[in-house]
GROMACS .gro file of C-alpha atoms in nm:
model
  326
    1MET     CA    1 -15.478  -8.160   5.951
    2LEU     CA    2 -15.237  -8.339   6.175
    3ILE     CA    3 -15.333  -8.693   6.368
    4THR     CA    4 -15.128  -8.745   6.625
    5GLY     CA    5 -15.367  -9.028   6.848
    6TYR     CA    6 -15.347  -9.374   6.853
    7GLY     CA    7 -15.597  -9.530   6.743
    8VAL     CA    8 -15.790  -9.314   6.530
    9LYS     CA    9 -16.014  -9.421   6.205
   10LEU     CA   10 -16.015  -9.170   5.864
   11ARG     CA   11 -16.225  -9.179   5.578
   12TYR     CA   12 -16.424  -9.026   5.336
   13ARG     CA   13 -16.804  -8.988   5.253
   14LYS     CA   14 -17.011  -8.664   5.051
   15GLY     CA   15 -16.714  -8.486   5.004
   16LEU     CA   16 -16.670  -8.510   5.365
   17VAL     CA   17 -16.280  -8.644   5.594
   18ILE     CA   18 -16.457  -8.820   5.915
   19VAL     CA   19 -16.149  -8.832   6.212
   20GLU     CA   20 -16.291  -9.065   6.478
   21THR     CA   21 -16.078  -9.124   6.788
   22LYS     CA   22 -16.102  -9.429   6.998
   23SER     CA   23 -16.319  -9.280   7.263
   24SER     CA   24 -16.577  -9.242   6.953
   25GLU     CA   25 -16.530  -8.864   6.914
   26LYS     CA   26 -16.632  -8.710   6.544
   27GLN     CA   27 -16.488  -8.468   6.374
   28GLU     CA   28 -16.658  -8.415   5.970
   29ILE     CA   29 -16.382  -8.171   5.780
   30PRO     CA   30 -16.438  -8.045   5.393
   31LEU     CA   31 -16.219  -8.208   5.164
   32ILE     CA   32 -16.186  -7.868   4.999
   33ASN     CA   33 -16.086  -7.746   5.312
   34LEU     CA   34 -15.770  -7.945   5.313
   35ASP     CA   35 -15.392  -7.930   5.141
   36GLN     CA   36 -15.264  -8.205   5.380
   37ILE     CA   37 -15.284  -8.425   5.596
   38VAL     CA   38 -14.970  -8.574   5.908
   39ILE     CA   39 -15.015  -8.886   5.983
   40ALA     CA   40 -14.710  -8.865   6.334
   41THR     CA   41 -14.830  -9.141   6.500
   42SER     CA   42 -14.894  -9.565   6.423
   43GLY     CA   43 -15.212  -9.718   6.505
   44VAL     CA   44 -15.383  -9.461   6.215
   45TRP     CA   45 -15.675  -9.668   6.027
   46PHE     CA   46 -15.791  -9.522   5.628
   47SER     CA   47 -15.998  -9.575   5.395
   48SER     CA   48 -15.853  -9.690   5.043
   49LYS     CA   49 -16.185  -9.452   4.916
   50LEU     CA   50 -15.989  -9.184   5.098
   51VAL     CA   51 -15.687  -9.181   4.967
   52ARG     CA   52 -15.829  -9.155   4.604
   53LYS     CA   53 -16.006  -8.859   4.659
   54LEU     CA   54 -15.712  -8.750   4.801
   55VAL     CA   55 -15.564  -8.784   4.527
   56GLU     CA   56 -15.818  -8.607   4.330
   57HIS     CA   57 -15.834  -8.329   4.482
   58GLY     CA   58 -15.467  -8.259   4.543
   59VAL     CA   59 -15.415  -8.304   4.906
   60ASP     CA   60 -15.055  -8.418   5.016
   61LEU     CA   61 -15.110  -8.752   5.264
   62VAL     CA   62 -14.729  -8.806   5.469
   63ILE     CA   63 -14.656  -9.035   5.709
   64LEU     CA   64 -14.392  -8.960   5.969
   65ASP     CA   65 -14.159  -9.197   6.183
   66SER     CA   66 -14.094  -9.128   6.564
   67ARG     CA   67 -13.856  -8.892   6.497
   68GLY     CA   68 -14.051  -8.641   6.265
   69ARG     CA   69 -13.892  -8.782   5.920
   70PRO     CA   70 -14.096  -8.891   5.631
   71ILE     CA   71 -14.133  -9.260   5.537
   72GLY     CA   72 -14.429  -9.215   5.281
   73ARG     CA   73 -14.649  -8.983   5.151
   74VAL     CA   74 -14.960  -8.959   4.851
   75TYR     CA   75 -15.002  -8.700   4.678
   76PRO     CA   76 -15.076  -8.611   4.273
   77PRO     CA   77 -14.848  -8.769   4.000
   78PHE     CA   78 -14.876  -8.392   3.864
   79VAL     CA   79 -14.500  -8.342   3.828
   80ASN     CA   80 -14.326  -8.020   3.594
   81ARG     CA   81 -14.157  -8.149   3.318
   82THR     CA   82 -13.990  -8.447   3.499
   83VAL     CA   83 -13.773  -8.569   3.242
   84GLU     CA   84 -13.587  -8.251   3.077
   85THR     CA   85 -13.517  -8.171   3.468
   86ARG     CA   86 -13.404  -8.457   3.608
   87ARG     CA   87 -13.132  -8.552   3.274
   88SER     CA   88 -12.998  -8.218   3.326
   89GLN     CA   89 -12.993  -8.238   3.715
   90TYR     CA   90 -12.774  -8.549   3.665
   91LEU     CA   91 -12.572  -8.350   3.417
   92ALA     CA   92 -12.508  -8.047   3.669
   93TYR     CA   93 -12.337  -8.250   3.930
   94SER     CA   94 -12.016  -8.230   3.680
   95THR     CA   95 -12.047  -7.900   3.559
   96HIS     CA   96 -12.032  -7.522   3.697
   97ARG     CA   97 -12.425  -7.570   3.781
   98GLY     CA   98 -12.371  -7.773   4.022
   99VAL     CA   99 -12.089  -7.632   4.196
  100HIS     CA  100 -12.304  -7.316   4.205
  101VAL     CA  101 -12.607  -7.502   4.331
  102ALA     CA  102 -12.388  -7.630   4.569
  103LYS     CA  103 -12.271  -7.278   4.659
  104GLU     CA  104 -12.551  -7.061   4.680
  105ILE     CA  105 -12.771  -7.356   4.943
  106VAL     CA  106 -12.435  -7.321   5.208
  107TYR     CA  107 -12.423  -6.899   5.144
  108ALA     CA  108 -12.784  -6.887   5.197
  109LYS     CA  109 -12.746  -7.070   5.525
  110LEU     CA  110 -12.491  -6.900   5.689
  111ALA     CA  111 -12.712  -6.586   5.588
  112ASN     CA  112 -13.000  -6.707   5.715
  113GLN     CA  113 -12.810  -6.840   6.071
  114SER     CA  114 -12.698  -6.453   6.037
  115SER     CA  115 -12.991  -6.292   6.033
  116LEU     CA  116 -13.122  -6.489   6.307
  117LEU     CA  117 -12.871  -6.428   6.531
  118LYS     CA  118 -12.895  -6.023   6.453
  119LYS     CA  119 -13.276  -6.069   6.496
  120TYR     CA  120 -13.205  -6.175   6.829
  121TYR     CA  121 -12.949  -5.910   6.879
  122TYR     CA  122 -13.199  -5.659   6.865
  123TYR     CA  123 -13.477  -5.832   7.083
  124THR     CA  124 -13.211  -5.865   7.348
  125GLY     CA  125 -12.907  -5.630   7.338
  126ILE     CA  126 -12.629  -5.895   7.371
  127GLN     CA  127 -12.396  -5.770   7.223
  128GLU     CA  128 -12.243  -6.118   7.161
  129LEU     CA  129 -12.523  -6.197   6.885
  130ARG     CA  130 -12.440  -5.928   6.687
  131GLU     CA  131 -12.049  -6.026   6.694
  132ALA     CA  132 -12.179  -6.364   6.590
  133SER     CA  133 -12.396  -6.203   6.342
  134GLY     CA  134 -12.124  -6.080   6.164
  135ARG     CA  135 -11.832  -6.301   6.205
  136ILE     CA  136 -12.055  -6.604   6.077
  137SER     CA  137 -12.155  -6.337   5.778
  138ASN     CA  138 -11.800  -6.352   5.655
  139ILE     CA  139 -11.794  -6.667   5.625
  140ALA     CA  140 -12.109  -6.693   5.400
  141LEU     CA  141 -11.977  -6.433   5.176
  142ARG     CA  142 -11.604  -6.610   5.176
  143ILE     CA  143 -11.848  -6.948   5.060
  144ARG     CA  144 -12.011  -6.705   4.747
  145GLU     CA  145 -11.619  -6.628   4.638
  146LEU     CA  146 -11.498  -6.955   4.632
  147GLU     CA  147 -11.354  -7.004   4.299
  148SER     CA  148 -11.341  -7.424   4.300
  149ALA     CA  149 -11.368  -7.729   4.084
  150THR     CA  150 -11.658  -7.989   4.171
  151VAL     CA  151 -11.378  -8.252   4.298
  152ASP     CA  152 -11.280  -8.041   4.626
  153LEU     CA  153 -11.587  -7.806   4.633
  154LYS     CA  154 -11.778  -8.024   4.867
  155GLU     CA  155 -11.445  -8.007   5.141
  156LYS     CA  156 -11.407  -7.653   5.148
  157LEU     CA  157 -11.779  -7.601   5.252
  158ARG     CA  158 -11.763  -7.830   5.445
  159VAL     CA  159 -11.461  -7.619   5.667
  160LEU     CA  160 -11.645  -7.299   5.606
  161GLU     CA  161 -12.020  -7.440   5.748
  162ALA     CA  162 -11.855  -7.577   6.013
  163GLU     CA  163 -11.681  -7.234   6.145
  164ALA     CA  164 -11.989  -7.098   6.137
  165ALA     CA  165 -12.201  -7.406   6.259
  166ARG     CA  166 -11.963  -7.375   6.600
  167VAL     CA  167 -12.013  -6.990   6.609
  168TYR     CA  168 -12.376  -6.991   6.555
  169TRP     CA  169 -12.463  -7.320   6.769
  170SER     CA  170 -12.296  -7.173   7.059
  171SER     CA  171 -12.479  -6.832   7.031
  172TYR     CA  172 -12.821  -7.023   6.993
  173ALA     CA  173 -12.705  -7.148   7.311
  174MET     CA  174 -12.703  -6.818   7.514
  175LEU     CA  175 -13.081  -6.786   7.406
  176LEU     CA  176 -13.195  -7.063   7.618
  177PRO     CA  177 -13.286  -7.126   7.976
  178ARG     CA  178 -12.960  -7.271   8.127
  179GLU     CA  179 -13.165  -7.537   8.277
  180LEU     CA  180 -13.231  -7.739   7.937
  181GLY     CA  181 -12.874  -7.845   7.952
  182PHE     CA  182 -12.763  -7.711   7.539
  183GLU     CA  183 -12.474  -7.658   7.442
  184SER     CA  184 -12.424  -7.728   7.101
  185ARG     CA  185 -12.599  -7.922   6.826
  186ASP     CA  186 -12.581  -8.276   6.835
  187HIS     CA  187 -12.776  -8.529   6.681
  188ASP     CA  188 -12.698  -8.777   6.884
  189SER     CA  189 -12.759  -8.589   7.247
  190MET     CA  190 -13.081  -8.630   7.436
  191ASP     CA  191 -13.104  -8.281   7.542
  192PHE     CA  192 -13.494  -8.198   7.473
  193VAL     CA  193 -13.375  -7.919   7.252
  194ASN     CA  194 -13.179  -8.137   7.044
  195VAL     CA  195 -13.435  -8.377   7.034
  196SER     CA  196 -13.656  -8.126   6.934
  197LEU     CA  197 -13.472  -7.962   6.709
  198ASN     CA  198 -13.419  -8.384   6.510
  199TYR     CA  199 -13.844  -8.412   6.475
  200ALA     CA  200 -13.868  -8.020   6.357
  201TYR     CA  201 -13.622  -8.083   6.047
  202GLY     CA  202 -13.790  -8.434   6.025
  203VAL     CA  203 -14.064  -8.203   6.003
  204LEU     CA  204 -13.946  -8.006   5.803
  205TYR     CA  205 -13.742  -8.249   5.527
  206GLY     CA  206 -14.136  -8.331   5.394
  207GLU     CA  207 -14.251  -8.015   5.294
  208CYS     CA  208 -13.911  -7.962   5.085
  209TRP     CA  209 -13.936  -8.331   4.949
  210LYS     CA  210 -14.312  -8.282   4.839
  211ALA     CA  211 -14.172  -7.924   4.682
  212LEU     CA  212 -13.905  -8.060   4.498
  213VAL     CA  213 -14.070  -8.382   4.342
  214LEU     CA  214 -14.334  -8.136   4.240
  215ALA     CA  215 -14.104  -7.919   4.071
  216GLY     CA  216 -13.935  -8.248   3.840
  217LEU     CA  217 -13.659  -8.284   4.074
  218ASP     CA  218 -13.482  -8.603   4.204
  219PRO     CA  219 -13.513  -8.590   4.572
  220TYR     CA  220 -13.209  -8.873   4.544
  221ALA     CA  221 -12.932  -8.681   4.356
  222GLY     CA  222 -12.786  -8.471   4.552
  223PHE     CA  223 -12.483  -8.166   4.507
  224ILE     CA  224 -12.369  -8.099   4.843
  225HIS     CA  225 -12.428  -8.423   5.077
  226GLU     CA  226 -12.257  -8.768   5.006
  227ASP     CA  227 -12.419  -8.969   4.739
  228ARG     CA  228 -12.586  -9.263   4.968
  229SER     CA  229 -12.826  -9.603   4.829
  230GLY     CA  230 -13.175  -9.437   4.991
  231LYS     CA  231 -13.075  -9.128   5.150
  232PRO     CA  232 -13.291  -8.844   4.973
  233VAL     CA  233 -12.954  -8.611   4.941
  234LEU     CA  234 -13.094  -8.336   4.716
  235VAL     CA  235 -13.386  -8.297   5.018
  236PHE     CA  236 -13.064  -8.312   5.262
  237ASP     CA  237 -12.911  -8.043   5.060
  238PHE     CA  238 -13.230  -7.823   4.998
  239VAL     CA  239 -13.331  -7.808   5.347
  240GLU     CA  240 -12.999  -7.625   5.428
  241MET     CA  241 -13.157  -7.333   5.311
  242PHE     CA  242 -13.469  -7.350   5.539
  243ARG     CA  243 -13.355  -7.471   5.879
  244PHE     CA  244 -13.392  -7.150   6.025
  245THR     CA  245 -13.732  -7.204   6.100
  246ALA     CA  246 -13.671  -7.512   6.276
  247ASP     CA  247 -13.413  -7.331   6.460
  248SER     CA  248 -13.681  -7.077   6.487
  249VAL     CA  249 -13.991  -7.211   6.614
  250VAL     CA  250 -13.806  -7.408   6.833
  251LEU     CA  251 -13.615  -7.141   7.010
  252VAL     CA  252 -13.982  -6.990   7.082
  253LEU     CA  253 -14.132  -7.261   7.224
  254PHE     CA  254 -13.843  -7.317   7.503
  255ARG     CA  255 -13.855  -6.928   7.558
  256ARG     CA  256 -14.150  -6.927   7.652
  257GLY     CA  257 -14.123  -7.184   7.912
  258TRP     CA  258 -14.222  -7.482   7.691
  259LYS     CA  259 -14.109  -7.850   7.853
  260PRO     CA  260 -14.170  -8.117   7.634
  261SER     CA  261 -14.132  -8.466   7.768
  262LEU     CA  262 -13.933  -8.746   7.608
  263SER     CA  263 -14.030  -9.156   7.622
  264ASN     CA  264 -13.737  -9.346   7.521
  265GLY     CA  265 -13.528  -9.045   7.380
  266LEU     CA  266 -13.829  -8.979   7.176
  267LEU     CA  267 -14.057  -8.688   7.253
  268ASP     CA  268 -14.378  -8.833   7.349
  269TYR     CA  269 -14.738  -8.742   7.112
  270GLU     CA  270 -14.822  -8.450   7.263
  271SER     CA  271 -14.545  -8.287   7.259
  272ARG     CA  272 -14.435  -8.395   6.860
  273ARG     CA  273 -14.826  -8.251   6.859
  274ARG     CA  274 -14.748  -7.830   6.961
  275LEU     CA  275 -14.360  -7.903   6.717
  276ILE     CA  276 -14.561  -7.994   6.413
  277GLU     CA  277 -14.873  -7.772   6.464
  278SER     CA  278 -14.604  -7.493   6.574
  279ILE     CA  279 -14.353  -7.522   6.238
  280LEU     CA  280 -14.593  -7.601   5.982
  281ASP     CA  281 -14.812  -7.258   6.147
  282PHE     CA  282 -14.479  -7.064   6.095
  283LEU     CA  283 -14.433  -7.176   5.728
  284GLU     CA  284 -14.813  -7.043   5.687
  285ASN     CA  285 -14.825  -6.772   5.809
  286THR     CA  286 -14.458  -6.593   5.791
  287LYS     CA  287 -14.429  -6.359   5.544
  288THR     CA  288 -14.169  -6.305   5.330
  289SER     CA  289 -14.085  -6.131   5.024
  290TYR     CA  290 -13.920  -6.312   4.764
  291ILE     CA  291 -13.651  -6.221   4.526
  292ASP     CA  292 -13.826  -5.943   4.382
  293GLU     CA  293 -14.182  -6.074   4.386
  294ALA     CA  294 -14.490  -6.025   4.645
  295PRO     CA  295 -14.501  -6.106   4.976
  296VAL     CA  296 -14.598  -6.517   5.008
  297ASN     CA  297 -14.554  -6.742   5.286
  298LEU     CA  298 -14.229  -6.962   5.402
  299ARG     CA  299 -14.461  -7.279   5.220
  300GLN     CA  300 -14.495  -7.033   4.909
  301ALA     CA  301 -14.155  -6.955   4.928
  302ILE     CA  302 -13.996  -7.351   4.954
  303LYS     CA  303 -14.243  -7.407   4.628
  304LYS     CA  304 -14.056  -7.122   4.424
  305THR     CA  305 -13.720  -7.190   4.572
  306ALA     CA  306 -13.741  -7.573   4.399
  307LEU     CA  307 -13.943  -7.462   4.064
  308ALA     CA  308 -13.605  -7.236   4.076
  309LEU     CA  309 -13.376  -7.455   4.134
  310ALA     CA  310 -13.491  -7.654   3.873
  311SER     CA  311 -13.548  -7.361   3.583
  312TYR     CA  312 -13.186  -7.298   3.648
  313LEU     CA  313 -13.028  -7.662   3.643
  314ARG     CA  314 -13.276  -7.670   3.308
  315GLY     CA  315 -13.043  -7.367   3.174
  316GLU     CA  316 -13.323  -7.096   3.240
  317GLY     CA  317 -13.266  -6.848   3.450
  318VAL     CA  318 -13.030  -6.797   3.797
  319PHE     CA  319 -13.079  -7.000   4.136
  320VAL     CA  320 -12.994  -6.746   4.396
  321GLY     CA  321 -13.015  -6.992   4.747
  322TYR     CA  322 -13.346  -6.842   4.934
  323VAL     CA  323 -13.228  -6.573   5.208
  324HIS     CA  324 -13.524  -6.471   5.429
  325ARG     CA  325 -13.560  -6.130   5.459
  326TRP     CA  326 -13.706  -6.121   5.839
   0.00000   0.00000   0.00000
């Protein structure tokens, strides 16, 4: 369930989540039909009884800020082997396991970027996309071949990742209408595409955060991004493998003529709603074959990848970065 309107009230009664708007419209949704409530606006009221029921039934409550980033959430305290997993996670930072995880994450990110461009080469026949896909794929292979100690791995990964990013974003720009003015990825740019990507990534952070915590991992202890007080750097690391989902959704929306509205440099409520719904739909309905297992959707793939990471850090099995099979 997605809440984007101002002045909405949420409460619980007899197995139903009651949603009331300022215009006195009312919805009654069976709690058993929900697995997540996302609040993407201010001015929403909800009862403590509803929160208790959401926890009891395993429903995730996520609160996003105006840029789409999760600033709060409530979910059940059922976490997988937390103490053992987190001890192993902290130890792995300075061992070969931490090096392996960092390489696999960046490799997977680049492999997914390469695949997205190749997919659009088949759609459009633009030869430059095929060439760009090949160049990024070659950089990804160089990452897997790195033999680096922990102290210098991050810098080598940054250099190769930046090299791939220049190729990827210039190619991505070719697929967008020229009037949008998108030239390259710039977090601080106020053009429609960059603002939409910022918001889309924020939504994706929420999905990845939940998966990591439920796998027993500490979202604040990562392997690639520099540790910063109060920053969930493992989420920032982990999400790299799945950024292609946000890139894909934003690309499709703009290629179909979507025109978001901005207010003070931020997406307005209706534009946020459209973007969140599109991302959640993509995660729920896009099927993928996860490693050698039966097909799952992308939301399930995120959860499985988090569990695989936790298992690897505990010394169980092998961790392979998530590469999407289109």
